[in-house]
Coordinates of C-alpha atoms in Angstrom, one line a residue:
X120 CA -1.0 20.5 17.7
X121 CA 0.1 20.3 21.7
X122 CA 3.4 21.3 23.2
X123 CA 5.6 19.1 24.4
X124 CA 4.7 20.4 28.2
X125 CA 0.9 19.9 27.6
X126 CA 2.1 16.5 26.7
X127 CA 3.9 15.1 29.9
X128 CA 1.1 16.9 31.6
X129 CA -1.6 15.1 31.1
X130 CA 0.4 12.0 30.9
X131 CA -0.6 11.3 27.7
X132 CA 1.9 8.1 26.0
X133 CA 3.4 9.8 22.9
X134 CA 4.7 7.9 19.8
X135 CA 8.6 6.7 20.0
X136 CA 11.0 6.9 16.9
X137 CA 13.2 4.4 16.2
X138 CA 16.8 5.7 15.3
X139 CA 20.1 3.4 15.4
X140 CA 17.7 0.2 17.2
X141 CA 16.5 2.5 20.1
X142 CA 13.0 3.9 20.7
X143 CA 13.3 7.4 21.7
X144 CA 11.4 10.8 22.6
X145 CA 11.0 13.1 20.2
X146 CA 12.5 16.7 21.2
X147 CA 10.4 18.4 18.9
X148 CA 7.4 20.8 20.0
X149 CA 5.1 19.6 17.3
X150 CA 2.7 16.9 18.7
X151 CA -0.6 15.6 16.6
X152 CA -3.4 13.6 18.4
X153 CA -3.9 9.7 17.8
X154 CA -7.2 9.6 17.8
X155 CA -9.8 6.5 18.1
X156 CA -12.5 7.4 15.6
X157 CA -15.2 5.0 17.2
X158 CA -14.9 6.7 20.5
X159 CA -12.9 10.3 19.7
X160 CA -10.2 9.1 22.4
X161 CA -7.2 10.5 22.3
X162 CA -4.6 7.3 22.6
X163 CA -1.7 8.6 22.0
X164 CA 0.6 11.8 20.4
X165 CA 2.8 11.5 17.9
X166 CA 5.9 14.0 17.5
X167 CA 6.5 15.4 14.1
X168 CA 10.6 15.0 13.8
X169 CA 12.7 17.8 14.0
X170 CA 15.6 18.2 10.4
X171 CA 18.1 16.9 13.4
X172 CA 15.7 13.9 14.2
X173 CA 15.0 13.4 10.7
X174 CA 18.9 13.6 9.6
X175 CA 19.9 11.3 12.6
X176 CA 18.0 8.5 11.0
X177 CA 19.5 8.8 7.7
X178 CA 23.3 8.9 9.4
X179 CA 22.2 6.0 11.7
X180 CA 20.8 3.8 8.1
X181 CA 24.1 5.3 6.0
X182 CA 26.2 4.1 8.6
X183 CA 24.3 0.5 8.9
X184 CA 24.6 -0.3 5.6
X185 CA 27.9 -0.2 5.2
X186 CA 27.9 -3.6 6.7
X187 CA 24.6 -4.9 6.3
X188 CA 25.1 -4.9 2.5
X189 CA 27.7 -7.5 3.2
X190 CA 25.2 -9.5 5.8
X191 CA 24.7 -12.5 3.7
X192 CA 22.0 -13.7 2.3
X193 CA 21.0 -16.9 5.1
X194 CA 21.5 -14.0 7.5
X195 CA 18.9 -11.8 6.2
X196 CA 16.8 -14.6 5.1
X197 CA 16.7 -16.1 8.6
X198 CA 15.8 -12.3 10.1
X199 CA 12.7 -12.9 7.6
X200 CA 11.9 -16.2 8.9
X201 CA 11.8 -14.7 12.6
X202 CA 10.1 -11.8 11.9
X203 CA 7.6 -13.7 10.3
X204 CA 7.2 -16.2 13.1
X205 CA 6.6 -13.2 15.6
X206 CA 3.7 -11.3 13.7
X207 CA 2.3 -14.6 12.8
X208 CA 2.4 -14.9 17.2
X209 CA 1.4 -11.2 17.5
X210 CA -1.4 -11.0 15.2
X211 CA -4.0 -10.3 17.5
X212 CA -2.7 -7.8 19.4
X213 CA -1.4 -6.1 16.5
X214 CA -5.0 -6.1 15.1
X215 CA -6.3 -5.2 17.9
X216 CA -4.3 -1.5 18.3
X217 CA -5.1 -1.4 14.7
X218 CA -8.6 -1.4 14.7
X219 CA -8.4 1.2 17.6
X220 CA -6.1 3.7 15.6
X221 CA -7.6 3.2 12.3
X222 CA -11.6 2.2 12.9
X223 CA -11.1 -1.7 11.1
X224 CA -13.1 -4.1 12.2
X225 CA -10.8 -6.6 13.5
X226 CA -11.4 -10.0 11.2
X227 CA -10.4 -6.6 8.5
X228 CA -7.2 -5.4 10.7
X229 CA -5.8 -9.1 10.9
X230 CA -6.7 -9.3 6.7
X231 CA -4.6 -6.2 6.9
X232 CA -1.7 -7.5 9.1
X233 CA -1.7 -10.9 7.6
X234 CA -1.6 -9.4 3.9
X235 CA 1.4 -8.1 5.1
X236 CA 2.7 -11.0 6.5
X237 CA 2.5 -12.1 3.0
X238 CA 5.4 -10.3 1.9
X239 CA 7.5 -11.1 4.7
X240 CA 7.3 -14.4 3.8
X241 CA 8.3 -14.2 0.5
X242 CA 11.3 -12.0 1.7
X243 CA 12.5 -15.1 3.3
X244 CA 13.2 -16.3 -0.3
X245 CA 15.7 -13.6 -1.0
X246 CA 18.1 -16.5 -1.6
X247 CA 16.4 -17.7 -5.2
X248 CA 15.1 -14.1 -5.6
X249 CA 18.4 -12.2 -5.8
X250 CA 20.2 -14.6 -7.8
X251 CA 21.7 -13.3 -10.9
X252 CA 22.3 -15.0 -14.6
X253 CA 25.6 -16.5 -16.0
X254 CA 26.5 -17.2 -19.2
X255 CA 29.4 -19.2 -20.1
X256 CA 31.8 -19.2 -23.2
X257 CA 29.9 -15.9 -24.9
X258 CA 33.1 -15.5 -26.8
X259 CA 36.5 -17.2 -26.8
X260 CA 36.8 -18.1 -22.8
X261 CA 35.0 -15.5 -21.9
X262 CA 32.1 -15.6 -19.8
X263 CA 29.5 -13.3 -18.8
X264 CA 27.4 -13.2 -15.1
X265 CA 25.2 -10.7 -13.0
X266 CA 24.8 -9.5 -10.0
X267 CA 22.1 -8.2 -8.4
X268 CA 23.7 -5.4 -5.2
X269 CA 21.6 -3.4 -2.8
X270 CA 21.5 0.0 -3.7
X271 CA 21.9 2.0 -0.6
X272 CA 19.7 3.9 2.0
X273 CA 15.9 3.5 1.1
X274 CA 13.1 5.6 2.1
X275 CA 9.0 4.7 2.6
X276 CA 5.9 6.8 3.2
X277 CA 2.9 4.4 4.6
X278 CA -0.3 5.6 3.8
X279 CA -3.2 5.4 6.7
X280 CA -5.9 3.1 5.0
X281 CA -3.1 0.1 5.8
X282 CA -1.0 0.9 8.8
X283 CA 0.7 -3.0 8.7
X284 CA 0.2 -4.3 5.4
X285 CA 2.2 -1.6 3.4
X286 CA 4.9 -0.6 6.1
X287 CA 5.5 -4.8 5.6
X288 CA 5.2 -4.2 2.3
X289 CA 8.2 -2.0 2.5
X290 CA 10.8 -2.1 4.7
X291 CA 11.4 -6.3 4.5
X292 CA 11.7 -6.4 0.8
X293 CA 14.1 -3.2 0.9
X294 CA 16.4 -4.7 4.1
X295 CA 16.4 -7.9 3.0
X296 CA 17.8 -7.2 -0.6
X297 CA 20.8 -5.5 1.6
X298 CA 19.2 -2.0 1.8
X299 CA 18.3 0.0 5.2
X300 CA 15.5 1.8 5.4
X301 CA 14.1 4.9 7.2
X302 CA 9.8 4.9 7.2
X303 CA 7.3 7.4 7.9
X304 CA 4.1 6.4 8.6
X305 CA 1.2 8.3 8.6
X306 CA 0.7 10.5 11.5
X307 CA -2.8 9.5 12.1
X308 CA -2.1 6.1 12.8
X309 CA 1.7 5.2 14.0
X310 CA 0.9 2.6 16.7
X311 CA 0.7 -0.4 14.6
X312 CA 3.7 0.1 12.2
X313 CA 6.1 1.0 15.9
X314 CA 4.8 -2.4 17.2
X315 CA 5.6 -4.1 13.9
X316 CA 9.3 -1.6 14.6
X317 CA 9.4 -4.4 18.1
X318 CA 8.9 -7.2 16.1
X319 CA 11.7 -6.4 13.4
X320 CA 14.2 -5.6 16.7
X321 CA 13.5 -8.7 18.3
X322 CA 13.7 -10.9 14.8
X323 CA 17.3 -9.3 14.8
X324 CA 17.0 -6.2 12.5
X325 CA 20.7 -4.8 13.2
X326 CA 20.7 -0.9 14.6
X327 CA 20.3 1.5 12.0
X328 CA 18.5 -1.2 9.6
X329 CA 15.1 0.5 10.3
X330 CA 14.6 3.8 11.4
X331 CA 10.9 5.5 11.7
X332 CA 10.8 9.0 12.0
X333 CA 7.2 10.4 12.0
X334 CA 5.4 14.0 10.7
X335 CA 3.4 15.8 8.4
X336 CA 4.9 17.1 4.5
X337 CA 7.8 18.4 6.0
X338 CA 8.9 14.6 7.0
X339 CA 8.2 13.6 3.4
X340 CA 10.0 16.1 1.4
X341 CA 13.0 15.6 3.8
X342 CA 13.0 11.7 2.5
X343 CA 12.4 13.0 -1.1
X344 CA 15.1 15.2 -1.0
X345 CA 17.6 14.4 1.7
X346 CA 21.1 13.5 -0.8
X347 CA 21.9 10.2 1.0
X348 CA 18.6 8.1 0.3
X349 CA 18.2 7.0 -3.1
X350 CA 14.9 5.3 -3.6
X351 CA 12.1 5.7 -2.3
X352 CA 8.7 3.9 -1.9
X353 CA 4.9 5.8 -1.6
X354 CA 1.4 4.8 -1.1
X355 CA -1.3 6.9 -0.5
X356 CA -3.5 9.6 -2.5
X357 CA -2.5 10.7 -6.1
X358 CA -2.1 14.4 -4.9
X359 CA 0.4 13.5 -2.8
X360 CA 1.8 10.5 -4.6
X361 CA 2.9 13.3 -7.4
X362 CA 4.3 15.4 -5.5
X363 CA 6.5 12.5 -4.2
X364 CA 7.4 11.3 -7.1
X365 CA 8.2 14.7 -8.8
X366 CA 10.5 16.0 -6.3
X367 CA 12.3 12.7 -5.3
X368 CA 12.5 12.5 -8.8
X369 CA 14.3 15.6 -9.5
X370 CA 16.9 14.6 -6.7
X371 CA 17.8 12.0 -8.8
X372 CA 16.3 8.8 -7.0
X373 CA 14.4 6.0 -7.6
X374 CA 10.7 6.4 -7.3
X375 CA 7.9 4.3 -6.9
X376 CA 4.2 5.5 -6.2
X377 CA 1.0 3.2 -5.7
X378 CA -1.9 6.3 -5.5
X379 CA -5.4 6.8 -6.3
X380 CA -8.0 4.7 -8.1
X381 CA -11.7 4.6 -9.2
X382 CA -11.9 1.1 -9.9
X383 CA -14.8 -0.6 -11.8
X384 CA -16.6 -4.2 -11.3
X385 CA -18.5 -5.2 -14.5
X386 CA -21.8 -7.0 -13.7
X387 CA -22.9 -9.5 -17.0
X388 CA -26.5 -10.5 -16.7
X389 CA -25.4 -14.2 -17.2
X390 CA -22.8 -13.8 -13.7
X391 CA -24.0 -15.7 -10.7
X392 CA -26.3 -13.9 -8.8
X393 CA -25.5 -14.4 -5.3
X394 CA -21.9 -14.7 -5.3
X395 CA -21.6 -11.6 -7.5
X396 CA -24.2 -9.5 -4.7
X397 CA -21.5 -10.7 -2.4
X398 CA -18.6 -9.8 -3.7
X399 CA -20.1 -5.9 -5.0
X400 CA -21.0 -5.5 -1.4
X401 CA -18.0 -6.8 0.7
X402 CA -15.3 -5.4 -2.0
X403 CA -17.1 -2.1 -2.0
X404 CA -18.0 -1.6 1.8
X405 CA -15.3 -3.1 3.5
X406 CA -13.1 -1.0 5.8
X407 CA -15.8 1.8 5.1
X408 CA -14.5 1.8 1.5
X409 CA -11.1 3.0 2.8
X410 CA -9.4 1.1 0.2
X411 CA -7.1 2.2 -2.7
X412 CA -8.8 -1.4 -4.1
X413 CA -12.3 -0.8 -3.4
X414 CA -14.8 -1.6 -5.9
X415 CA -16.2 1.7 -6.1
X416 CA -18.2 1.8 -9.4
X417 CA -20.6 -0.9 -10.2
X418 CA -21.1 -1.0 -13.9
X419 CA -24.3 -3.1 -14.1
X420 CA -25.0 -4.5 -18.5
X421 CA -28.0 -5.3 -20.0
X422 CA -30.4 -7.1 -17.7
X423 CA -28.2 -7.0 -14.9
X424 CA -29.9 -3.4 -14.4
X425 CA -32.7 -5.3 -12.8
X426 CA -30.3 -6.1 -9.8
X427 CA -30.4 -2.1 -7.8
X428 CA -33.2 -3.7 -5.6
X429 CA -31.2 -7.0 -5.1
X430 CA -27.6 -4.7 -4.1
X431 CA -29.5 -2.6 -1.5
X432 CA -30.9 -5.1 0.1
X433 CA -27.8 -6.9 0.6
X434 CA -26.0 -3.9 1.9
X435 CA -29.0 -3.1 4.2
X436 CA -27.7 -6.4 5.8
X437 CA -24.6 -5.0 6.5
X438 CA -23.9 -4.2 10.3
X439 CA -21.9 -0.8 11.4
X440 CA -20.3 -0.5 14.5
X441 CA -16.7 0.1 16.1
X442 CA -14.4 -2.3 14.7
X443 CA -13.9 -4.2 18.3
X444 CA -17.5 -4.7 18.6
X445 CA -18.4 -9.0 17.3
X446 CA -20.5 -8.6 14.3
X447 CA -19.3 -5.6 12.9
X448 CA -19.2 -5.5 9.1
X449 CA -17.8 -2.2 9.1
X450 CA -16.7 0.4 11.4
X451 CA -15.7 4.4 10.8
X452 CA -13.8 6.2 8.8
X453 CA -10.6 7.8 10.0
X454 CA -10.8 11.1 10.9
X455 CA -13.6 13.5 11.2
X456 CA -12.3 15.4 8.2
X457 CA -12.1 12.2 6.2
X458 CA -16.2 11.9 7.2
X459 CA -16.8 15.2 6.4
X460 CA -15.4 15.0 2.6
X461 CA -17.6 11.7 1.9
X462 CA -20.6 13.6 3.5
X463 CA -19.9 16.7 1.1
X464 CA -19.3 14.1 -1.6
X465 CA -22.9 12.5 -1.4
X466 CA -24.6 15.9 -1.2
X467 CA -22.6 16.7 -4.7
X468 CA -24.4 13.3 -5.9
X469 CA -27.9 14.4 -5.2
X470 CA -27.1 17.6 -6.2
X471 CA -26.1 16.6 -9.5
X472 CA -28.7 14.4 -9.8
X473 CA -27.8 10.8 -9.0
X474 CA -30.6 8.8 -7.6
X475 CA -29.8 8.2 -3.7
X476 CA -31.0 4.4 -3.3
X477 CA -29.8 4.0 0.5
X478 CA -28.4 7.2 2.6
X479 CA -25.9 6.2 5.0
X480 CA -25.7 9.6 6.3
X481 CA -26.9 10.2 10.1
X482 CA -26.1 7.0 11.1
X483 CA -25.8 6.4 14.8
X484 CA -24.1 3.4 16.6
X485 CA -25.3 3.0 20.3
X486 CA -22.1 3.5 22.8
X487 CA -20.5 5.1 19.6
X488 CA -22.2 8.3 19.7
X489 CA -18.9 10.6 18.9
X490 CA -18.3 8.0 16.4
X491 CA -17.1 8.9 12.4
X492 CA -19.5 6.5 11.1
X493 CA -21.2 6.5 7.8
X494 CA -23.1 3.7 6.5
X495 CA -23.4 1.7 3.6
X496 CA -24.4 4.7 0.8
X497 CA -25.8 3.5 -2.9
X498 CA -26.5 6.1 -5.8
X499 CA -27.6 4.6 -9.1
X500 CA -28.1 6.6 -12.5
X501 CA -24.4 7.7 -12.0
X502 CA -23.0 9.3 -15.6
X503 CA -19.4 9.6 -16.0
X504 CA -19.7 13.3 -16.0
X505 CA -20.8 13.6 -11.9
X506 CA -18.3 14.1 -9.3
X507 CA -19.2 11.7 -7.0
X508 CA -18.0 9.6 -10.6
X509 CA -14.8 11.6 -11.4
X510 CA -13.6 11.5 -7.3
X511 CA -12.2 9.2 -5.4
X512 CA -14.9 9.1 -2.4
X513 CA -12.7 6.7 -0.4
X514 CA -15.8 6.3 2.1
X515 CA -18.4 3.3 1.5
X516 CA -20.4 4.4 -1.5
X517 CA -21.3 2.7 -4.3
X518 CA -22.1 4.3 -7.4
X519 CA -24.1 2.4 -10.2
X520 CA -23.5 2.8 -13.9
X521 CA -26.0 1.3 -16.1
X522 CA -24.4 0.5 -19.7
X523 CA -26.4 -1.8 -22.7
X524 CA -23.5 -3.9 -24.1
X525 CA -19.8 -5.2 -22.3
X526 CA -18.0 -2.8 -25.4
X527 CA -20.2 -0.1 -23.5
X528 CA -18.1 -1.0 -20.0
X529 CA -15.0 -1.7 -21.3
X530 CA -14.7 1.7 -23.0
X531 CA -16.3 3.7 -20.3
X532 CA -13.3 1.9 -17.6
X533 CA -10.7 2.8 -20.5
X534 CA -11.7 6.6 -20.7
X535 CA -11.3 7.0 -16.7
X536 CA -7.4 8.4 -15.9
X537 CA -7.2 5.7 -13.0
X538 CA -6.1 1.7 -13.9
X539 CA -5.8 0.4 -10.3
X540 CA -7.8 -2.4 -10.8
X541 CA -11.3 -3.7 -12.3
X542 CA -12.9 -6.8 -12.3
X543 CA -15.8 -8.7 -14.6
X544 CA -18.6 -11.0 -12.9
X545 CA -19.5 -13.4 -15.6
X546 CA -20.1 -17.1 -16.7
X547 CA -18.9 -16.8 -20.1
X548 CA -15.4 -17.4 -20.6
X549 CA -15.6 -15.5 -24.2
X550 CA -16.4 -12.2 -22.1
X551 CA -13.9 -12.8 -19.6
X552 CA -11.5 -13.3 -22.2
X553 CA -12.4 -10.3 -24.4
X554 CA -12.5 -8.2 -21.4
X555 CA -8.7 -9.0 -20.0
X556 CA -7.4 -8.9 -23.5
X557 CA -9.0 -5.0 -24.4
X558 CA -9.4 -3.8 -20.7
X559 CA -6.9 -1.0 -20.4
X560 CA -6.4 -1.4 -15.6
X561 CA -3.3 -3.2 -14.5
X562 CA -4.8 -5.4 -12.1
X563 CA -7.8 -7.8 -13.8
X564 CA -10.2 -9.6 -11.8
X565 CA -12.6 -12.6 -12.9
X566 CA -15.0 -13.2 -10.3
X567 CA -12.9 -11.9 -7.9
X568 CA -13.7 -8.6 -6.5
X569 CA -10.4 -7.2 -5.1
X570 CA -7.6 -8.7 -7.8
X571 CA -4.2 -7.6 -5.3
X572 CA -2.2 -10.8 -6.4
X573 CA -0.4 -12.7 -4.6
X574 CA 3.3 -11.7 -3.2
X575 CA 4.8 -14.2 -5.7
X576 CA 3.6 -11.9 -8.5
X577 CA 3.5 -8.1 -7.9
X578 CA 1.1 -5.3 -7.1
X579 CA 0.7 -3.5 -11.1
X580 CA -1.4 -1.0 -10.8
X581 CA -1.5 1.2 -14.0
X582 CA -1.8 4.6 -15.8
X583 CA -3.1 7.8 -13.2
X584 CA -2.8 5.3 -10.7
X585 CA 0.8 4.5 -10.4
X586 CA 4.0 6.6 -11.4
X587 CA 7.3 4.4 -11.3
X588 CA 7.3 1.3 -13.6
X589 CA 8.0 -1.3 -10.8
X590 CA 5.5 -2.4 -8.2
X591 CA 6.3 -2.3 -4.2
X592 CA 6.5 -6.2 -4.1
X593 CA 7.1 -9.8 -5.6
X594 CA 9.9 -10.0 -8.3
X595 CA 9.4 -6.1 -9.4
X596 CA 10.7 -4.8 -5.8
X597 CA 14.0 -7.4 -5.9
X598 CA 14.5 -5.0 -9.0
X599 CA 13.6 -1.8 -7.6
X600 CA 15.7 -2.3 -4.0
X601 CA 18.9 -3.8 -5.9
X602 CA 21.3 -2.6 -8.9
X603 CA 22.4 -4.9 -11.8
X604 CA 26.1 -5.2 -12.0
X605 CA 27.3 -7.3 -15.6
X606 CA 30.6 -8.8 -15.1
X607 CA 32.6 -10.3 -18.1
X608 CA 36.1 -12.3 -17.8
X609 CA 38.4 -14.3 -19.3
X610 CA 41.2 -15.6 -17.6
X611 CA 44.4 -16.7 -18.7
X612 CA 47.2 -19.7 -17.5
X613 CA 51.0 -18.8 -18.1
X614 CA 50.7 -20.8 -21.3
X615 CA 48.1 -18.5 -23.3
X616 CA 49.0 -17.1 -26.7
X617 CA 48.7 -13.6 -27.4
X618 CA 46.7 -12.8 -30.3
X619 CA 47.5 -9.5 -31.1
X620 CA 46.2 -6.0 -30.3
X621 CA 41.9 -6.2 -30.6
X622 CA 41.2 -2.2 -31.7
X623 CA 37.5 -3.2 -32.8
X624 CA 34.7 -3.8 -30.0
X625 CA 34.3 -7.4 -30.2
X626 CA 35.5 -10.2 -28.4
X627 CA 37.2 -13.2 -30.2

């Protein structure tokens, strides 16, 4: 931490808030680095929000929604449109702050960016999505119909692994359902969701719509517990992610938490062999395994054992560098810290007794010297029992599990706590089959290596991996940013009968 006089010193820029549609300076005297972990730069500081700072953006949303719950719903829908328009316009740039906050390479930051965009563009069907049911004549002239109402102010806490696609995850499907929304991002890379903050602005996000407020746990328990936001959305690590949903929980809001996984990728001796070394090596490598989706345990049956040789070579292919730099397959990971825990992580694997098949430790990228890079790491002869099994490593390491029969996999993936997502690699539609029907993961792939569907459907992650029954887009977040209302009438002309005093519940 800096003070705010160290700060305008050395003319370092400093993160903005957004509160009631303006960008302003923090007063607090808590700053953190930004820091570029190819390079060690410092690019910016961002200002953990003072309780007036953070309270402000509450007042600001509570007082926005009191008409943008009545905004209707071509209004909101046409926002969508334009913000969609201008990240589609932006993308590039966008990507390009990304990959220097976060360490993506940048064909990965615009994946991240337009995975996001995604969303927004399914917001702009708000106007099917939010449509309610009607039922006519139910009893004697009476009819029955729902509505489907904003609930209020709506909080978000962004995790640093996807700095665009899940603050665009968030805040469209909330605001355009009628909600407004207050965000904190994570502190260690807040450049990318403020530019995406622009975007929203100049699409016509009314003041007090969207606020951003930024900081460490104090910031999140504040949103947990402040008394006038009533849901609130999380993604990030399952520690946290309990702690968020306990205590928003016990202040009687809505809670939704996407968290940790350890997910599994099923290798059948028949699968094809080159697009299945593909797929293991992209979906497990990619954004140096910094992925709440990567394909961290390789669960090789049968003859497919034969393959270790075959997966190391392909990752030896694989080229590390900073994420600006053309070629780069993948570039650090976040922080120093974040290298350090992976590091501490493999040396828990050899310890333990895992067979090391490629070290990525002591890499060095030329240019990149202060760089927190770690290359591609493989251990085989992993058993359930080994930390470097039971962790999330959240670096890019592979572990290999060698099993004899698919029954062997399927129960091994259904005794782990985590159900994020799995996949199976095979050319027999009988296994595929048998494995979505008995595999116990909320998110199946069949030769596909990362299963996050499609906006249109929703992100269902399951069991250790998600608390909250509805997921943070798609159909299930129409549900979790609005309240059903039931309305039944019957109306009557001047020439209705009476029939009498009705003392039992039913309608006639």
């Amino acid at each position: 931490m800096t003070s705010k006089l160290a700060t305008l010193a050395n003319q370092t820029p400093t993160v903005k808030m957004l509160l009631d549609g303006k960008f302003i300076e923090s007063q607090t005297s808590e700053w953190q680095d930004v820091v570029n972990p190819a390079t060690q730069e410092v690019l910016a500081q961002v200002p953990f929000a003072t309780d007036d700072e953070i309270n402000a953006a509450v007042a600001s949303a509570s007082k926005a929604y009191k008409t943008w719950k009545n905004t209707p719903l071509a209004t909101r829908a046409r926002i969508m449109l334009k913000l969609q328009a201008l990240v589609r316009e932006h993308m590039s740039s966008i990507a390009h702050t990304l990959s220097a906050e976060q360490g993506k390479t940048l064909a990965d930051a615009e994946g991240d960016v337009f995975r996001g965009l995604e969303v927004v563009e399914h917001a702009c069907s708000i106007g099917t999505l939010q449509l309610g049911e009607f039922a006519e004549n139910v009893a004697g002239g009476v009819d029955t119909y729902t509505l489907r109402q904003p609930i209020g102010v709506c909080g978000g806490i962004s995790p640093f692994n996807f700095p665009a696609m899940i603050p665009l995850w968030m805040f469209p499907m909330a605001i355009v359902c009628g909600n407004t929304f207050v965000l904190k991002p994570s502190e260690q890379d807040p450049l990318t969701p403020m530019l995406l903050a622009e975007l929203a602005l100049q699409a016509g996000v009314p003041p007090g719509v969207l606020n951003i407020i930024h900081g460490g746990k104090r910031a999140v328990d504040a949103i947990c517990t402040h008394p006038d936001i009533v849901a609130v959305s999380f993604v990030g690590s399952t520690a946290v992610g309990t702690h968020v949903y306990n205590l928003a929980s016990q202040h009687g809001k809505r809670v939704q938490c996407m968290m940790g996984a350890k997910n599994h990728a099923v290798v059948m001796p028949d699968a094809n062999k080159e697009q299945s070394l593909n797929a293991l090596v992209g979906s497990t490598f990619g954004a140096a395994g910094q992925r709440c989706m990567a394909t961290s345990v390789t669960v090789l049956v049968g003859d497919a054992q034969k393959w270790i040789p075959d997966i190391v070579a392909k990752a030896k292919t694989l080229k590390v560098n900073a994420g600006v730099e053309k070629g780069a397959d993948l570039g650090p990971v976040v922080s120093k810290n974040a290298k350090n825990r992976v590091l501490g992580l493999v040396e828990d694997g050899i310890k333990e007794g895992a067979k090391l098949e490629l070290d990525g430790r002591g890499i060095k990228v030329p240019g990149y010297e202060k760089g927190n890079f770690i290359g591609p790491t493989i251990f085989s002869g992993v058993t359930p029992e080994m930390k470097i099994y039971t962790t999330e490593i959240f670096g890019p390491v592979m572990v290999i599990v060698g099993v004899n029969t698919l029954n062997e996999a399927i129960t091994l993936i259904n005794n782990n706590p985590f159900g994020n997502g799995t996949g199976i690699f095979t050319q027999s539609g009988a296994a595929a089959r048998k494995f979505q029907s008995e595999i116990d993961v909320g998110q199946v792939g069949i030769n596909v290596p990362i299963p996050v569907p499609v906006p249109s459907f929703s992100f269902t992650g399951s069991r250790g991996s998600k608390l909250g029954d509805l997921g943070p887009y798609g159909k299930q977040a129409v549900q979790f940013y609005t309240q059903t209302k039931t309305i039944t009438s019957r109306w009557f002309d001047d020439s209705s009968t009476s029939t009498g005093v009705n003392t039992t519940i039913s309608l006639k």
